[in-house]
PDB file of C-alpha atoms in Angstrom:
ATOM      1  CA  MET Y   1      69.854 -18.934 -27.138  1.00 80.00           C
ATOM      2  CA  SER Y   2      67.771 -15.792 -27.733  1.00 93.00           C
ATOM      3  CA  ILE Y   3      64.970 -14.336 -29.832  1.00 96.00           C
ATOM      4  CA  ALA Y   4      65.615 -11.213 -31.890  1.00 97.00           C
ATOM      5  CA  LEU Y   5      62.735  -8.728 -31.942  1.00 97.00           C
ATOM      6  CA  ILE Y   6      62.802  -6.262 -34.852  1.00 97.00           C
ATOM      7  CA  THR Y   7      60.206  -3.530 -34.411  1.00 95.00           C
ATOM      8  CA  LEU Y   8      58.801  -1.363 -37.173  1.00 93.00           C
ATOM      9  CA  GLY Y   9      55.774   0.889 -36.811  1.00 88.00           C
ATOM     10  CA  GLY Y  10      52.050   0.282 -37.121  1.00 91.00           C
ATOM     11  CA  THR Y  11      49.100   0.040 -34.756  1.00 91.00           C
ATOM     12  CA  ILE Y  12      50.956  -2.272 -32.388  1.00 91.00           C
ATOM     13  CA  ALA Y  13      53.438   0.563 -31.721  1.00 88.00           C
ATOM     14  CA  MET Y  14      51.004   3.482 -31.466  1.00 86.00           C
ATOM     15  CA  GLY Y  15      50.765   4.738 -27.915  1.00 75.00           C
ATOM     16  CA  GLY Y  16      49.112   8.155 -27.824  1.00 63.00           C
ATOM     17  CA  VAL Y  17      48.052  11.334 -29.597  1.00 56.00           C
ATOM     18  CA  ASP Y  18      50.564  14.030 -30.513  1.00 54.00           C
ATOM     19  CA  ALA Y  19      49.589  17.614 -29.722  1.00 47.00           C
ATOM     20  CA  GLY Y  20      47.745  19.288 -32.549  1.00 51.00           C
ATOM     21  CA  ARG Y  21      46.885  16.039 -34.304  1.00 57.00           C
ATOM     22  CA  SER Y  22      43.926  13.686 -34.223  1.00 59.00           C
ATOM     23  CA  GLY Y  23      44.409   9.942 -34.029  1.00 66.00           C
ATOM     24  CA  VAL Y  24      47.142   7.835 -32.473  1.00 62.00           C
ATOM     25  CA  VAL Y  25      50.612   8.489 -33.816  1.00 61.00           C
ATOM     26  CA  THR Y  26      53.103   8.301 -30.924  1.00 59.00           C
ATOM     27  CA  ARG Y  27      55.729   5.584 -31.521  1.00 76.00           C
ATOM     28  CA  LEU Y  28      56.397   2.961 -28.857  1.00 84.00           C
ATOM     29  CA  THR Y  29      59.854   1.391 -28.735  1.00 87.00           C
ATOM     30  CA  GLY Y  30      60.545  -2.315 -28.576  1.00 86.00           C
ATOM     31  CA  ALA Y  31      61.298  -1.912 -24.873  1.00 88.00           C
ATOM     32  CA  ASP Y  32      57.844  -0.323 -24.413  1.00 86.00           C
ATOM     33  CA  LEU Y  33      56.207  -3.192 -26.296  1.00 88.00           C
ATOM     34  CA  THR Y  34      57.901  -5.946 -24.317  1.00 88.00           C
ATOM     35  CA  ALA Y  35      57.244  -4.158 -21.009  1.00 86.00           C
ATOM     36  CA  ALA Y  36      53.500  -4.332 -21.761  1.00 86.00           C
ATOM     37  CA  VAL Y  37      53.464  -8.117 -22.290  1.00 90.00           C
ATOM     38  CA  PRO Y  38      52.257 -10.091 -19.239  1.00 90.00           C
ATOM     39  CA  GLY Y  39      54.060 -13.389 -18.805  1.00 85.00           C
ATOM     40  CA  LEU Y  40      57.018 -12.523 -21.005  1.00 86.00           C
ATOM     41  CA  ALA Y  41      59.432 -13.458 -18.238  1.00 85.00           C
ATOM     42  CA  ASP Y  42      57.998 -16.996 -18.290  1.00 86.00           C
ATOM     43  CA  LEU Y  43      59.160 -17.432 -21.878  1.00 89.00           C
ATOM     44  CA  GLY Y  44      62.562 -18.430 -20.562  1.00 88.00           C
ATOM     45  CA  VAL Y  45      64.415 -16.983 -23.548  1.00 91.00           C
ATOM     46  CA  PRO Y  46      66.086 -13.542 -23.627  1.00 92.00           C
ATOM     47  CA  VAL Y  47      64.703 -11.092 -26.178  1.00 93.00           C
ATOM     48  CA  ASP Y  48      67.149  -8.932 -28.143  1.00 93.00           C
ATOM     49  CA  VAL Y  49      65.203  -5.805 -29.155  1.00 93.00           C
ATOM     50  CA  ARG Y  50      66.122  -3.897 -32.319  1.00 92.00           C
ATOM     51  CA  ASP Y  51      64.094  -0.801 -33.270  1.00 88.00           C
ATOM     52  CA  THR Y  52      64.114   0.113 -36.975  1.00 88.00           C
ATOM     53  CA  HIS Y  53      61.984   1.681 -39.740  1.00 81.00           C
ATOM     54  CA  ALA Y  54      59.473   3.412 -37.474  1.00 82.00           C
ATOM     55  CA  VAL Y  55      56.826   3.940 -40.163  1.00 85.00           C
ATOM     56  CA  PRO Y  56      53.254   2.793 -40.775  1.00 88.00           C
ATOM     57  CA  SER Y  57      53.195  -0.357 -42.888  1.00 92.00           C
ATOM     58  CA  ALA Y  58      51.539   1.533 -45.744  1.00 93.00           C
ATOM     59  CA  HIS Y  59      54.840   3.449 -46.077  1.00 93.00           C
ATOM     60  CA  LEU Y  60      57.127   0.405 -46.087  1.00 95.00           C
ATOM     61  CA  THR Y  61      59.132  -0.333 -49.216  1.00 96.00           C
ATOM     62  CA  ALA Y  62      60.472  -3.556 -50.642  1.00 97.00           C
ATOM     63  CA  ARG Y  63      63.995  -2.209 -50.127  1.00 96.00           C
ATOM     64  CA  GLN Y  64      63.301  -1.727 -46.422  1.00 96.00           C
ATOM     65  CA  LEU Y  65      61.948  -5.278 -46.187  1.00 97.00           C
ATOM     66  CA  LEU Y  66      65.099  -6.637 -47.805  1.00 97.00           C
ATOM     67  CA  ALA Y  67      67.070  -4.799 -45.115  1.00 96.00           C
ATOM     68  CA  VAL Y  68      64.860  -6.274 -42.373  1.00 97.00           C
ATOM     69  CA  VAL Y  69      65.373  -9.791 -43.738  1.00 97.00           C
ATOM     70  CA  ASP Y  70      69.135  -9.162 -43.919  1.00 97.00           C
ATOM     71  CA  GLU Y  71      69.173  -8.017 -40.293  1.00 97.00           C
ATOM     72  CA  ALA Y  72      67.087 -11.006 -39.229  1.00 98.00           C
ATOM     73  CA  SER Y  73      69.439 -13.311 -41.117  1.00 98.00           C
ATOM     74  CA  ARG Y  74      72.467 -11.842 -39.352  1.00 97.00           C
ATOM     75  CA  THR Y  75      70.903 -12.441 -35.936  1.00 97.00           C
ATOM     76  CA  VAL Y  76      70.250 -16.096 -36.793  1.00 98.00           C
ATOM     77  CA  SER Y  77      73.798 -16.520 -38.081  1.00 97.00           C
ATOM     78  CA  ALA Y  78      74.980 -15.051 -34.772  1.00 96.00           C
ATOM     79  CA  GLY Y  79      73.019 -17.652 -32.807  1.00 96.00           C
ATOM     80  CA  ALA Y  80      69.418 -16.418 -32.421  1.00 97.00           C
ATOM     81  CA  THR Y  81      66.859 -19.221 -32.151  1.00 97.00           C
ATOM     82  CA  GLY Y  82      64.309 -17.233 -34.133  1.00 98.00           C
ATOM     83  CA  VAL Y  83      63.241 -13.721 -35.087  1.00 98.00           C
ATOM     84  CA  VAL Y  84      60.024 -11.751 -34.574  1.00 98.00           C
ATOM     85  CA  VAL Y  85      59.098  -8.683 -36.637  1.00 98.00           C
ATOM     86  CA  THR Y  86      56.345  -6.323 -35.506  1.00 97.00           C
ATOM     87  CA  GLN Y  87      54.721  -4.034 -38.059  1.00 96.00           C
ATOM     88  CA  GLY Y  88      51.415  -2.554 -39.130  1.00 95.00           C
ATOM     89  CA  THR Y  89      48.818  -4.913 -40.528  1.00 96.00           C
ATOM     90  CA  ASP Y  90      47.963  -2.976 -43.702  1.00 96.00           C
ATOM     91  CA  THR Y  91      50.682  -4.628 -45.781  1.00 97.00           C
ATOM     92  CA  LEU Y  92      51.609  -7.552 -43.539  1.00 98.00           C
ATOM     93  CA  GLU Y  93      50.337 -10.201 -45.971  1.00 97.00           C
ATOM     94  CA  GLU Y  94      52.668  -8.807 -48.655  1.00 98.00           C
ATOM     95  CA  THR Y  95      55.736  -8.112 -46.519  1.00 98.00           C
ATOM     96  CA  ALA Y  96      55.644 -11.525 -44.847  1.00 98.00           C
ATOM     97  CA  PHE Y  97      55.313 -13.230 -48.245  1.00 98.00           C
ATOM     98  CA  LEU Y  98      58.223 -11.244 -49.668  1.00 98.00           C
ATOM     99  CA  ALA Y  99      60.319 -12.320 -46.677  1.00 98.00           C
ATOM    100  CA  ASP Y 100      59.217 -15.927 -47.102  1.00 98.00           C
ATOM    101  CA  LEU Y 101      60.366 -15.981 -50.723  1.00 98.00           C
ATOM    102  CA  ILE Y 102      63.944 -15.121 -49.740  1.00 98.00           C
ATOM    103  CA  TRP Y 103      64.321 -16.425 -46.143  1.00 98.00           C
ATOM    104  CA  PRO Y 104      67.154 -19.010 -46.239  1.00 97.00           C
ATOM    105  CA  HIS Y 105      67.178 -20.333 -42.665  1.00 98.00           C
ATOM    106  CA  ALA Y 106      65.534 -23.196 -40.792  1.00 98.00           C
ATOM    107  CA  ALA Y 107      65.020 -20.836 -37.835  1.00 98.00           C
ATOM    108  CA  PRO Y 108      61.544 -19.260 -37.838  1.00 98.00           C
ATOM    109  CA  LEU Y 109      60.984 -15.666 -38.907  1.00 98.00           C
ATOM    110  CA  VAL Y 110      57.651 -14.627 -37.398  1.00 98.00           C
ATOM    111  CA  PHE Y 111      55.647 -11.515 -38.247  1.00 98.00           C
ATOM    112  CA  THR Y 112      52.935 -10.055 -36.052  1.00 98.00           C
ATOM    113  CA  GLY Y 113      50.981  -6.846 -35.502  1.00 97.00           C
ATOM    114  CA  ALA Y 114      47.794  -5.552 -33.933  1.00 96.00           C
ATOM    115  CA  MET Y 115      44.369  -4.293 -34.936  1.00 96.00           C
ATOM    116  CA  ARG Y 116      43.645  -2.320 -31.742  1.00 94.00           C
ATOM    117  CA  ASN Y 117      46.202   0.220 -30.550  1.00 88.00           C
ATOM    118  CA  PRO Y 118      47.349   0.217 -26.909  1.00 86.00           C
ATOM    119  CA  THR Y 119      45.073   3.134 -25.947  1.00 84.00           C
ATOM    120  CA  LEU Y 120      41.951   1.014 -26.606  1.00 88.00           C
ATOM    121  CA  ALA Y 121      40.235  -1.556 -24.431  1.00 91.00           C
ATOM    122  CA  GLY Y 122      41.091  -5.055 -25.583  1.00 92.00           C
ATOM    123  CA  ALA Y 123      44.304  -4.088 -27.359  1.00 92.00           C
ATOM    124  CA  ASP Y 124      45.605  -7.243 -29.054  1.00 94.00           C
ATOM    125  CA  GLY Y 125      49.246  -6.221 -29.460  1.00 92.00           C
ATOM    126  CA  PRO Y 126      50.646  -7.735 -26.241  1.00 94.00           C
ATOM    127  CA  ALA Y 127      48.930 -11.091 -26.805  1.00 96.00           C
ATOM    128  CA  ASN Y 128      50.037 -11.232 -30.431  1.00 97.00           C
ATOM    129  CA  LEU Y 129      53.613 -10.311 -29.526  1.00 96.00           C
ATOM    130  CA  LEU Y 130      53.792 -12.965 -26.806  1.00 97.00           C
ATOM    131  CA  ALA Y 131      52.372 -15.567 -29.197  1.00 97.00           C
ATOM    132  CA  ALA Y 132      54.894 -14.586 -31.873  1.00 98.00           C
ATOM    133  CA  LEU Y 133      57.801 -14.864 -29.427  1.00 97.00           C
ATOM    134  CA  ARG Y 134      56.565 -18.300 -28.369  1.00 97.00           C
ATOM    135  CA  VAL Y 135      56.311 -19.375 -31.999  1.00 98.00           C
ATOM    136  CA  ALA Y 136      59.836 -18.123 -32.695  1.00 98.00           C
ATOM    137  CA  ALA Y 137      61.172 -20.068 -29.706  1.00 97.00           C
ATOM    138  CA  ALA Y 138      59.322 -23.328 -30.419  1.00 97.00           C
ATOM    139  CA  PRO Y 139      61.431 -26.174 -31.863  1.00 96.00           C
ATOM    140  CA  GLY Y 140      58.435 -27.401 -33.878  1.00 97.00           C
ATOM    141  CA  THR Y 141      58.321 -24.264 -36.013  1.00 98.00           C
ATOM    142  CA  ARG Y 142      61.720 -24.809 -37.612  1.00 97.00           C
ATOM    143  CA  ASP Y 143      61.799 -25.378 -41.376  1.00 97.00           C
ATOM    144  CA  LEU Y 144      58.359 -23.840 -41.890  1.00 98.00           C
ATOM    145  CA  GLY Y 145      59.641 -20.645 -43.498  1.00 97.00           C
ATOM    146  CA  VAL Y 146      58.154 -17.292 -42.580  1.00 98.00           C
ATOM    147  CA  LEU Y 147      55.155 -17.431 -40.255  1.00 98.00           C
ATOM    148  CA  VAL Y 148      52.553 -14.973 -38.978  1.00 98.00           C
ATOM    149  CA  ALA Y 149      51.318 -15.292 -35.390  1.00 98.00           C
ATOM    150  CA  VAL Y 150      48.041 -13.486 -34.671  1.00 98.00           C
ATOM    151  CA  ASN Y 151      44.968 -14.175 -32.577  1.00 97.00           C
ATOM    152  CA  ASP Y 152      46.671 -17.300 -31.125  1.00 97.00           C
ATOM    153  CA  GLU Y 153      46.939 -18.804 -34.610  1.00 98.00           C
ATOM    154  CA  VAL Y 154      50.033 -19.637 -36.642  1.00 98.00           C
ATOM    155  CA  HIS Y 155      49.780 -18.990 -40.384  1.00 98.00           C
ATOM    156  CA  ALA Y 156      52.121 -19.634 -43.276  1.00 98.00           C
ATOM    157  CA  ALA Y 157      53.045 -16.305 -44.863  1.00 98.00           C
ATOM    158  CA  ARG Y 158      52.386 -17.694 -48.342  1.00 97.00           C
ATOM    159  CA  TRP Y 159      48.693 -18.357 -47.608  1.00 97.00           C
ATOM    160  CA  LEU Y 160      47.811 -15.478 -45.283  1.00 97.00           C
ATOM    161  CA  ARG Y 161      45.169 -12.890 -46.201  1.00 98.00           C
ATOM    162  CA  LYS Y 162      43.827  -9.836 -44.389  1.00 97.00           C
ATOM    163  CA  THR Y 163      40.066 -10.322 -44.655  1.00 97.00           C
ATOM    164  CA  HIS Y 164      38.540  -7.505 -42.574  1.00 97.00           C
ATOM    165  CA  SER Y 165      39.483  -3.863 -42.074  1.00 97.00           C
ATOM    166  CA  THR Y 166      38.976  -3.696 -38.284  1.00 95.00           C
ATOM    167  CA  SER Y 167      38.354  -7.140 -36.762  1.00 96.00           C
ATOM    168  CA  THR Y 168      41.007  -8.653 -34.505  1.00 95.00           C
ATOM    169  CA  ALA Y 169      40.274 -11.923 -36.325  1.00 96.00           C
ATOM    170  CA  THR Y 170      41.098 -10.327 -39.668  1.00 97.00           C
ATOM    171  CA  PHE Y 171      43.923 -12.680 -40.647  1.00 97.00           C
ATOM    172  CA  ALA Y 172      43.045 -16.008 -42.199  1.00 98.00           C
ATOM    173  CA  SER Y 173      44.403 -18.529 -44.668  1.00 98.00           C
ATOM    174  CA  PRO Y 174      41.261 -19.184 -46.753  1.00 97.00           C
ATOM    175  CA  ASN Y 175      42.743 -21.951 -48.882  1.00 97.00           C
ATOM    176  CA  THR Y 176      44.401 -23.937 -46.103  1.00 96.00           C
ATOM    177  CA  GLY Y 177      43.552 -22.721 -42.618  1.00 97.00           C
ATOM    178  CA  PRO Y 178      46.255 -22.012 -40.019  1.00 98.00           C
ATOM    179  CA  LEU Y 179      49.272 -24.281 -39.619  1.00 98.00           C
ATOM    180  CA  GLY Y 180      48.864 -24.341 -35.868  1.00 98.00           C
ATOM    181  CA  GLN Y 181      47.658 -22.673 -32.715  1.00 98.00           C
ATOM    182  CA  VAL Y 182      48.996 -21.339 -29.435  1.00 98.00           C
ATOM    183  CA  ILE Y 183      47.118 -23.162 -26.679  1.00 97.00           C
ATOM    184  CA  GLU Y 184      47.785 -22.453 -22.996  1.00 95.00           C
ATOM    185  CA  GLY Y 185      51.143 -21.031 -23.959  1.00 94.00           C
ATOM    186  CA  GLU Y 186      52.149 -24.077 -26.000  1.00 96.00           C
ATOM    187  CA  VAL Y 187      52.733 -23.839 -29.740  1.00 98.00           C
ATOM    188  CA  ARG Y 188      50.910 -26.699 -31.471  1.00 98.00           C
ATOM    189  CA  VAL Y 189      51.894 -27.208 -35.120  1.00 98.00           C
ATOM    190  CA  LEU Y 190      49.059 -29.161 -36.733  1.00 97.00           C
ATOM    191  CA  THR Y 191      50.320 -29.493 -40.296  1.00 96.00           C
ATOM    192  CA  ARG Y 192      53.659 -29.066 -42.079  1.00 96.00           C
ATOM    193  CA  PRO Y 193      53.476 -27.993 -45.739  1.00 94.00           C
ATOM    194  CA  VAL Y 194      56.404 -28.607 -48.050  1.00 92.00           C
ATOM    195  CA  ARG Y 195      58.755 -25.638 -47.945  1.00 94.00           C
ATOM    196  CA  HIS Y 196      60.004 -24.140 -51.209  1.00 94.00           C
ATOM    197  CA  GLU Y 197      63.637 -23.282 -51.827  1.00 95.00           C
ATOM    198  CA  PRO Y 198      64.277 -19.535 -51.357  1.00 96.00           C
ATOM    199  CA  LEU Y 199      64.749 -17.320 -54.367  1.00 96.00           C
ATOM    200  CA  PRO Y 200      68.256 -16.021 -55.081  1.00 92.00           C
ATOM    201  CA  PRO Y 201      69.272 -12.748 -53.369  1.00 90.00           C
ATOM    202  CA  VAL Y 202      67.949  -9.645 -55.096  1.00 95.00           C
ATOM    203  CA  ASP Y 203      69.855  -6.413 -55.644  1.00 96.00           C
ATOM    204  CA  PRO Y 204      67.824  -3.660 -53.899  1.00 97.00           C
ATOM    205  CA  ASP Y 205      68.615  -1.181 -56.687  1.00 98.00           C
ATOM    206  CA  ARG Y 206      67.261  -3.564 -59.333  1.00 98.00           C
ATOM    207  CA  LEU Y 207      64.179  -4.214 -57.229  1.00 98.00           C
ATOM    208  CA  ASP Y 208      63.570  -0.472 -56.894  1.00 97.00           C
ATOM    209  CA  ALA Y 209      63.767  -0.120 -60.656  1.00 98.00           C
ATOM    210  CA  THR Y 210      61.408  -3.022 -61.411  1.00 98.00           C
ATOM    211  CA  ARG Y 211      57.820  -1.890 -61.920  1.00 98.00           C
ATOM    212  CA  VAL Y 212      54.974  -4.415 -61.830  1.00 98.00           C
ATOM    213  CA  ALA Y 213      51.388  -3.207 -62.109  1.00 98.00           C
ATOM    214  CA  LEU Y 214      48.270  -4.767 -60.595  1.00 98.00           C
ATOM    215  CA  TYR Y 215      45.009  -4.399 -62.491  1.00 98.00           C
ATOM    216  CA  VAL Y 216      41.645  -5.424 -61.031  1.00 98.00           C
ATOM    217  CA  VAL Y 217      39.045  -6.318 -63.665  1.00 98.00           C
ATOM    218  CA  THR Y 218      35.573  -4.850 -63.135  1.00 98.00           C
ATOM    219  CA  LEU Y 219      32.135  -5.033 -64.748  1.00 97.00           C
ATOM    220  CA  ASP Y 220      31.957  -3.527 -68.257  1.00 96.00           C
ATOM    221  CA  ASP Y 221      35.717  -2.882 -68.190  1.00 96.00           C
ATOM    222  CA  ASP Y 222      37.130  -1.363 -71.388  1.00 92.00           C
ATOM    223  CA  GLY Y 223      40.799  -1.589 -70.399  1.00 94.00           C
ATOM    224  CA  ALA Y 224      41.537   2.055 -71.190  1.00 95.00           C
ATOM    225  CA  LEU Y 225      43.802   2.319 -68.132  1.00 96.00           C
ATOM    226  CA  LEU Y 226      46.069  -0.386 -69.559  1.00 97.00           C
ATOM    227  CA  HIS Y 227      47.014   1.439 -72.764  1.00 95.00           C
ATOM    228  CA  GLY Y 228      50.719   2.260 -72.805  1.00 96.00           C
ATOM    229  CA  LEU Y 229      51.449   0.189 -69.704  1.00 98.00           C
ATOM    230  CA  ALA Y 230      54.098  -1.938 -71.446  1.00 98.00           C
ATOM    231  CA  ASP Y 231      56.113   1.248 -72.012  1.00 98.00           C
ATOM    232  CA  THR Y 232      56.253   2.070 -68.306  1.00 98.00           C
ATOM    233  CA  HIS Y 233      56.192  -1.315 -66.536  1.00 98.00           C
ATOM    234  CA  HIS Y 234      58.115  -4.576 -66.658  1.00 98.00           C
ATOM    235  CA  GLY Y 235      55.222  -6.857 -65.742  1.00 98.00           C
ATOM    236  CA  LEU Y 236      51.495  -6.982 -64.978  1.00 98.00           C
ATOM    237  CA  VAL Y 237      49.265  -8.985 -62.651  1.00 98.00           C
ATOM    238  CA  VAL Y 238      45.599  -9.198 -63.655  1.00 98.00           C
ATOM    239  CA  ALA Y 239      42.999  -9.905 -60.971  1.00 98.00           C
ATOM    240  CA  GLY Y 240      40.234 -11.419 -63.064  1.00 98.00           C
ATOM    241  CA  PHE Y 241      36.712 -12.524 -62.283  1.00 98.00           C
ATOM    242  CA  GLY Y 242      36.190 -15.845 -60.532  1.00 98.00           C
ATOM    243  CA  VAL Y 243      38.397 -18.582 -61.971  1.00 98.00           C
ATOM    244  CA  GLY Y 244      40.261 -16.186 -64.264  1.00 98.00           C
ATOM    245  CA  HIS Y 245      37.851 -14.532 -66.688  1.00 98.00           C
ATOM    246  CA  VAL Y 246      37.700 -11.046 -68.213  1.00 98.00           C
ATOM    247  CA  PRO Y 247      35.291  -9.136 -70.486  1.00 98.00           C
ATOM    248  CA  ALA Y 248      35.739  -9.704 -74.222  1.00 97.00           C
ATOM    249  CA  THR Y 249      36.706  -6.049 -74.658  1.00 96.00           C
ATOM    250  CA  LEU Y 250      39.809  -6.637 -72.517  1.00 97.00           C
ATOM    251  CA  VAL Y 251      41.043  -9.701 -74.383  1.00 97.00           C
ATOM    252  CA  PRO Y 252      42.960  -8.011 -77.238  1.00 97.00           C
ATOM    253  CA  VAL Y 253      44.465  -5.476 -74.826  1.00 97.00           C
ATOM    254  CA  LEU Y 254      45.759  -8.198 -72.504  1.00 98.00           C
ATOM    255  CA  GLY Y 255      46.937 -10.328 -75.400  1.00 98.00           C
ATOM    256  CA  ASP Y 256      48.976  -7.441 -76.793  1.00 98.00           C
ATOM    257  CA  LEU Y 257      50.506  -6.749 -73.379  1.00 98.00           C
ATOM    258  CA  ALA Y 258      51.399 -10.432 -72.904  1.00 98.00           C
ATOM    259  CA  ASN Y 259      53.385 -10.275 -76.148  1.00 98.00           C
ATOM    260  CA  ARG Y 260      55.503  -7.482 -74.690  1.00 98.00           C
ATOM    261  CA  ILE Y 261      55.761  -8.089 -70.918  1.00 98.00           C
ATOM    262  CA  PRO Y 262      54.953 -10.985 -68.561  1.00 98.00           C
ATOM    263  CA  VAL Y 263      51.271 -10.920 -67.594  1.00 98.00           C
ATOM    264  CA  VAL Y 264      50.074 -13.148 -64.732  1.00 98.00           C
ATOM    265  CA  LEU Y 265      46.393 -14.095 -64.416  1.00 98.00           C
ATOM    266  CA  THR Y 266      44.953 -14.351 -60.886  1.00 98.00           C
ATOM    267  CA  SER Y 267      41.511 -14.217 -59.263  1.00 98.00           C
ATOM    268  CA  ARG Y 268      40.077 -11.240 -57.436  1.00 98.00           C
ATOM    269  CA  SER Y 269      37.759 -13.550 -55.434  1.00 98.00           C
ATOM    270  CA  GLY Y 270      39.828 -13.787 -52.249  1.00 95.00           C
ATOM    271  CA  ALA Y 271      40.250 -17.572 -52.245  1.00 97.00           C
ATOM    272  CA  GLY Y 272      40.504 -20.410 -54.707  1.00 97.00           C
ATOM    273  CA  SER Y 273      42.543 -20.983 -57.839  1.00 98.00           C
ATOM    274  CA  VAL Y 274      42.554 -19.684 -61.362  1.00 98.00           C
ATOM    275  CA  LEU Y 275      41.582 -22.624 -63.572  1.00 98.00           C
ATOM    276  CA  ARG Y 276      43.585 -23.868 -66.555  1.00 97.00           C
ATOM    277  CA  HIS Y 277      41.324 -25.647 -69.026  1.00 96.00           C
ATOM    278  CA  THR Y 278      37.663 -25.701 -67.940  1.00 97.00           C
ATOM    279  CA  TYR Y 279      36.159 -22.789 -69.907  1.00 97.00           C
ATOM    280  CA  GLY Y 280      36.888 -22.001 -73.543  1.00 96.00           C
ATOM    281  CA  ALA Y 281      34.966 -18.831 -74.464  1.00 97.00           C
ATOM    282  CA  VAL Y 282      36.676 -15.577 -75.404  1.00 97.00           C
ATOM    283  CA  GLY Y 283      37.994 -14.064 -72.173  1.00 97.00           C
ATOM    284  CA  SER Y 284      38.119 -17.414 -70.375  1.00 98.00           C
ATOM    285  CA  GLU Y 285      41.208 -18.766 -68.629  1.00 98.00           C
ATOM    286  CA  THR Y 286      41.909 -21.099 -71.560  1.00 98.00           C
ATOM    287  CA  ASP Y 287      41.602 -18.285 -74.093  1.00 98.00           C
ATOM    288  CA  LEU Y 288      43.817 -15.921 -72.072  1.00 98.00           C
ATOM    289  CA  GLN Y 289      46.525 -18.535 -71.623  1.00 98.00           C
ATOM    290  CA  ARG Y 290      46.457 -19.176 -75.359  1.00 98.00           C
ATOM    291  CA  ARG Y 291      47.137 -15.468 -75.830  1.00 98.00           C
ATOM    292  CA  GLY Y 292      50.209 -15.595 -73.572  1.00 98.00           C
ATOM    293  CA  LEU Y 293      48.933 -14.839 -70.074  1.00 98.00           C
ATOM    294  CA  ARG Y 294      50.568 -16.908 -67.343  1.00 98.00           C
ATOM    295  CA  ASN Y 295      48.470 -18.822 -64.838  1.00 98.00           C
ATOM    296  CA  GLY Y 296      48.893 -17.668 -61.226  1.00 98.00           C
ATOM    297  CA  GLY Y 297      47.175 -20.718 -59.710  1.00 98.00           C
ATOM    298  CA  LEU Y 298      46.365 -20.188 -56.036  1.00 98.00           C
ATOM    299  CA  LEU Y 299      48.410 -17.001 -55.754  1.00 98.00           C
ATOM    300  CA  ASP Y 300      46.256 -14.032 -54.816  1.00 98.00           C
ATOM    301  CA  PRO Y 301      46.905 -10.861 -56.847  1.00 98.00           C
ATOM    302  CA  TYR Y 302      49.017  -9.166 -54.164  1.00 98.00           C
ATOM    303  CA  LYS Y 303      51.349 -12.102 -53.691  1.00 98.00           C
ATOM    304  CA  ALA Y 304      51.592 -12.699 -57.429  1.00 98.00           C
ATOM    305  CA  ARG Y 305      52.816  -9.114 -57.809  1.00 98.00           C
ATOM    306  CA  VAL Y 306      55.443  -9.569 -55.073  1.00 98.00           C
ATOM    307  CA  LEU Y 307      56.680 -12.791 -56.676  1.00 98.00           C
ATOM    308  CA  LEU Y 308      56.731 -11.449 -60.231  1.00 98.00           C
ATOM    309  CA  ARG Y 309      58.605  -8.315 -59.165  1.00 98.00           C
ATOM    310  CA  LEU Y 310      61.289 -10.326 -57.347  1.00 98.00           C
ATOM    311  CA  LEU Y 311      61.683 -12.687 -60.307  1.00 98.00           C
ATOM    312  CA  LEU Y 312      61.985  -9.898 -62.859  1.00 98.00           C
ATOM    313  CA  ALA Y 313      64.428  -7.973 -60.659  1.00 98.00           C
ATOM    314  CA  ALA Y 314      66.579 -11.102 -60.503  1.00 97.00           C
ATOM    315  CA  GLY Y 315      66.565 -11.370 -64.304  1.00 96.00           C
ATOM    316  CA  ALA Y 316      64.444 -14.532 -64.548  1.00 97.00           C
ATOM    317  CA  ASP Y 317      63.810 -15.692 -68.116  1.00 96.00           C
ATOM    318  CA  SER Y 318      60.501 -16.989 -69.484  1.00 96.00           C
ATOM    319  CA  ASP Y 319      61.087 -20.604 -68.443  1.00 96.00           C
ATOM    320  CA  GLU Y 320      62.139 -19.560 -64.960  1.00 97.00           C
ATOM    321  CA  LEU Y 321      59.010 -17.409 -64.599  1.00 97.00           C
ATOM    322  CA  THR Y 322      56.822 -20.327 -65.654  1.00 95.00           C
ATOM    323  CA  ALA Y 323      58.527 -22.725 -63.229  1.00 96.00           C
ATOM    324  CA  ALA Y 324      58.327 -20.290 -60.301  1.00 97.00           C
ATOM    325  CA  LEU Y 325      54.646 -19.579 -60.877  1.00 97.00           C
ATOM    326  CA  ALA Y 326      53.900 -23.311 -61.017  1.00 96.00           C
ATOM    327  CA  ARG Y 327      55.873 -23.890 -57.832  1.00 96.00           C
ATOM    328  CA  HIS Y 328      54.410 -21.077 -55.766  1.00 96.00           C
ATOM    329  CA  GLY Y 329      50.936 -21.007 -57.305  1.00 93.00           C
TER     330      GLY Y 329
END
């Protein structure tokens, strides 16, 4: 019985300033990270540290994340109770969701990071890492898919959002709240959502070659940036106003694109669902669906892009896209 710890880069692994540079950049190893965690010995489970992909999370690629999930899967098949991945927080809500879509095991895969680097007072990395290791070791977290442990909260990867650029309480699940908490060292799972079946394995080369754009609708938007997009991309996610609305000037542009590539409609609001049949004016959710746009439901724009890219890379047809969006949205 052991926990595998796969370390990437990010704030949690930044330990100092390199000569001639400003800002923290020095990379801490997994051994450095675990050595800084008070109470780790009380966990009672050995930690198998694996350092890989030492880059800021803004530099991570989907191919690298597929490799991380593969490595995590191998450790579970070899007997690990669970797996923890440390990385930067910039893209954590996307990387954890990508992993959740393809994670095939009952054993927990837990992501964590930090908002304050180890050179600052109140650095949150050690506490978050200890919480993540506890979550990975807890029997009650099996069959919950990929989780994120931060700020003594346990979140489902599919609902997690980063809501603040600097706060240590940045991570939240606006539509659901956390699944559980870590209280006095004990992992308390408070609710158990239904887990979706993982998507089929994806060829990394096909994923690299699959281009999905994300377009955020803004006031008085003329859509000029969308012209020609169907010639360069395989899919598009639209982050519309509120419940899924766009300016009338955008409607014919989006309708034309939806006739050529899959276009998924989401909300830029940060929480809540795109509606299906409440409003009927030009540019409303009903009008856009009639023109071929696909409803993203509760998926935020970033997660909708991750899902659509994986589906298209796997060769999903129109019916399969519709079913997957309904299931995950």
